[in-house]
Amino acid sequence: QSSIVVGPALLIHSDAMSKFIVEQKRTHYCGDLRAAHVGQKVVLFGWVAGRRDLGGRIFIDLRDRSGLSQVVFGPDIDKRMGQAEGQGAHTQADALRSEFCIAIAGTVVLRTASGGQANLKLATGEIEVEASELQIFSRADTPPFQIEDDVE
């Protein structure tokens, strides 16, 4: 495995990144997912726009040019996918921070199915993606300002 430094970001595991990209093609853009996609397996690429750790589950807002999708990582999801404890996407997700460039593979579910609430402010607010795979393409230092369109 090799690492490449590009400016303040560190591109990590370029061999693993190449393997993920070859084996997992993007299926949707983050802003395109809707309730009609529930049950579908998806692959998304983007930047971490926000991260929350709530009760053992890690939630991120994944951003690309089309919008946001909420992605959830949990030990229960890893277990359902047959991943050994401490070896799944949930363990990897603990390292995620703002502006990390990542790819995920997972299944679209309704937010309300796991006791969550829909976010009607977002076009993708009815759904979330339960991540079964995570690939970190690059890590980023914390930006000195928020990177979003509606910052006041």
mmCIF file of N, CA and C in Angstrom, residues 1 12-13 16-17 20 48 51 58 60 73-75 78 83-97 100 102-105 131-137 139:
data_model
loop_
_atom_site.group_PDB
_atom_site.id
_atom_site.type_symbol
_atom_site.label_atom_id
_atom_site.label_comp_id
_atom_site.label_asym_id
_atom_site.label_seq_id
_atom_site.Cartn_x
_atom_site.Cartn_y
_atom_site.Cartn_z
ATOM 1 N N GLN A 1 0.837 -1.177 0.000
ATOM 2 C CA GLN A 1 0.000 0.000 0.000
ATOM 3 C C GLN A 1 0.878 1.234 0.000
ATOM 4 N N ILE A 12 -4.849 8.227 1.400
ATOM 5 C CA ILE A 12 -4.354 7.027 2.063
ATOM 6 C C ILE A 12 -4.745 5.773 1.313
ATOM 7 N N HIS A 13 -3.949 4.774 1.473
ATOM 8 C CA HIS A 13 -4.241 3.444 0.950
ATOM 9 C C HIS A 13 -4.670 3.490 -0.514
ATOM 10 N N ALA A 16 -5.962 0.174 -1.848
ATOM 11 C CA ALA A 16 -7.318 -0.144 -1.397
ATOM 12 C C ALA A 16 -8.331 0.732 -2.108
ATOM 13 N N MET A 17 -7.984 2.012 -2.313
ATOM 14 C CA MET A 17 -8.878 2.925 -3.009
ATOM 15 C C MET A 17 -9.120 2.425 -4.427
ATOM 16 N N PHE A 20 -11.458 -0.581 -4.348
ATOM 17 C CA PHE A 20 -12.853 -0.218 -4.081
ATOM 18 C C PHE A 20 -13.494 0.381 -5.323
ATOM 19 N N VAL A 48 -17.498 14.144 3.845
ATOM 20 C CA VAL A 48 -18.225 14.174 5.106
ATOM 21 C C VAL A 48 -18.543 15.632 5.424
ATOM 22 N N ARG A 51 -20.809 14.966 11.278
ATOM 23 C CA ARG A 51 -20.700 13.666 11.948
ATOM 24 C C ARG A 51 -21.318 13.765 13.332
ATOM 25 N N ILE A 58 -23.056 5.823 14.514
ATOM 26 C CA ILE A 58 -22.413 7.015 13.971
ATOM 27 C C ILE A 58 -23.187 7.435 12.741
ATOM 28 N N ILE A 60 -23.388 10.250 9.581
ATOM 29 C CA ILE A 60 -22.696 11.307 8.841
ATOM 30 C C ILE A 60 -23.633 11.861 7.783
ATOM 31 N N PHE A 73 -23.753 4.188 10.514
ATOM 32 C CA PHE A 73 -22.871 3.049 10.779
ATOM 33 C C PHE A 73 -23.212 2.529 12.166
ATOM 34 N N GLY A 74 -23.322 1.221 12.317
ATOM 35 C CA GLY A 74 -23.624 0.663 13.625
ATOM 36 C C GLY A 74 -23.114 -0.751 13.763
ATOM 37 N N PRO A 75 -22.817 -1.161 15.005
ATOM 38 C CA PRO A 75 -22.352 -2.532 15.213
ATOM 39 C C PRO A 75 -23.419 -3.552 14.813
ATOM 40 N N ASP A 78 -23.065 -4.017 11.067
ATOM 41 C CA ASP A 78 -21.897 -4.867 10.797
ATOM 42 C C ASP A 78 -22.218 -6.333 11.075
ATOM 43 N N GLN A 83 -19.844 -9.299 9.529
ATOM 44 C CA GLN A 83 -18.501 -8.800 9.797
ATOM 45 C C GLN A 83 -18.142 -9.046 11.260
ATOM 46 N N ALA A 84 -16.911 -9.437 11.490
ATOM 47 C CA ALA A 84 -16.441 -9.703 12.851
ATOM 48 C C ALA A 84 -16.447 -8.405 13.654
ATOM 49 N N GLU A 85 -16.697 -8.534 14.955
ATOM 50 C CA GLU A 85 -16.735 -7.363 15.821
ATOM 51 C C GLU A 85 -15.406 -6.607 15.735
ATOM 52 N N GLY A 86 -15.493 -5.308 15.557
ATOM 53 C CA GLY A 86 -14.298 -4.474 15.452
ATOM 54 C C GLY A 86 -13.671 -4.454 14.076
ATOM 55 N N GLN A 87 -14.266 -5.139 13.099
ATOM 56 C CA GLN A 87 -13.687 -5.226 11.759
ATOM 57 C C GLN A 87 -14.532 -4.550 10.692
ATOM 58 N N GLY A 88 -15.700 -4.061 11.045
ATOM 59 C CA GLY A 88 -16.636 -3.557 10.054
ATOM 60 C C GLY A 88 -16.562 -2.061 9.830
ATOM 61 N N ALA A 89 -17.514 -1.585 9.050
ATOM 62 C CA ALA A 89 -17.585 -0.171 8.678
ATOM 63 C C ALA A 89 -17.776 0.723 9.900
ATOM 64 N N HIS A 90 -18.498 0.231 10.917
ATOM 65 C CA HIS A 90 -18.726 1.042 12.117
ATOM 66 C C HIS A 90 -17.419 1.397 12.802
ATOM 67 N N THR A 91 -16.518 0.448 12.920
ATOM 68 C CA THR A 91 -15.219 0.701 13.543
ATOM 69 C C THR A 91 -14.423 1.719 12.736
ATOM 70 N N GLN A 92 -14.426 1.579 11.413
ATOM 71 C CA GLN A 92 -13.725 2.531 10.550
ATOM 72 C C GLN A 92 -14.336 3.926 10.656
ATOM 73 N N ALA A 93 -15.659 3.998 10.791
ATOM 74 C CA ALA A 93 -16.366 5.282 10.801
ATOM 75 C C ALA A 93 -16.003 6.136 12.003
ATOM 76 N N ASP A 94 -15.472 5.521 13.041
ATOM 77 C CA ASP A 94 -15.069 6.275 14.224
ATOM 78 C C ASP A 94 -14.023 7.335 13.890
ATOM 79 N N ALA A 95 -13.239 7.105 12.838
ATOM 80 C CA ALA A 95 -12.182 8.041 12.444
ATOM 81 C C ALA A 95 -12.698 9.196 11.585
ATOM 82 N N LEU A 96 -13.922 9.109 11.072
ATOM 83 C CA LEU A 96 -14.416 10.106 10.125
ATOM 84 C C LEU A 96 -14.546 11.490 10.753
ATOM 85 N N ARG A 97 -14.131 12.493 9.984
ATOM 86 C CA ARG A 97 -14.237 13.891 10.390
ATOM 87 C C ARG A 97 -14.643 14.717 9.174
ATOM 88 N N PHE A 100 -13.456 14.658 5.123
ATOM 89 C CA PHE A 100 -12.836 13.424 4.650
ATOM 90 C C PHE A 100 -13.544 13.040 3.351
ATOM 91 N N ILE A 102 -14.745 10.078 1.047
ATOM 92 C CA ILE A 102 -15.008 8.655 1.303
ATOM 93 C C ILE A 102 -15.928 8.052 0.244
ATOM 94 N N ALA A 103 -16.027 6.748 0.295
ATOM 95 C CA ALA A 103 -17.038 5.998 -0.459
ATOM 96 C C ALA A 103 -17.699 5.041 0.514
ATOM 97 N N ILE A 104 -19.002 4.830 0.320
ATOM 98 C CA ILE A 104 -19.715 3.852 1.145
ATOM 99 C C ILE A 104 -20.557 2.961 0.245
ATOM 100 N N ALA A 105 -20.794 1.761 0.726
ATOM 101 C CA ALA A 105 -21.762 0.861 0.098
ATOM 102 C C ALA A 105 -22.735 0.481 1.196
ATOM 103 N N ALA A 131 -24.715 1.738 6.160
ATOM 104 C CA ALA A 131 -23.450 1.414 5.491
ATOM 105 C C ALA A 131 -22.907 0.061 5.910
ATOM 106 N N SER A 132 -22.580 -0.752 4.921
ATOM 107 C CA SER A 132 -21.946 -2.045 5.172
ATOM 108 C C SER A 132 -20.471 -2.017 4.811
ATOM 109 N N GLU A 133 -20.063 -1.034 4.003
ATOM 110 C CA GLU A 133 -18.656 -0.879 3.628
ATOM 111 C C GLU A 133 -18.292 0.585 3.631
ATOM 112 N N LEU A 134 -17.051 0.869 4.004
ATOM 113 C CA LEU A 134 -16.529 2.233 4.031
ATOM 114 C C LEU A 134 -15.112 2.225 3.511
ATOM 115 N N GLN A 135 -14.819 3.165 2.626
ATOM 116 C CA GLN A 135 -13.440 3.362 2.169
ATOM 117 C C GLN A 135 -13.109 4.836 2.339
ATOM 118 N N ILE A 136 -12.063 5.123 3.097
ATOM 119 C CA ILE A 136 -11.593 6.505 3.258
ATOM 120 C C ILE A 136 -10.551 6.750 2.178
ATOM 121 N N PHE A 137 -10.850 7.700 1.283
ATOM 122 C CA PHE A 137 -9.910 8.032 0.207
ATOM 123 C C PHE A 137 -8.874 9.049 0.679
ATOM 124 N N ARG A 139 -7.995 11.979 4.107
ATOM 125 C CA ARG A 139 -8.314 12.641 5.362
ATOM 126 C C ARG A 139 -8.042 14.129 5.173
#
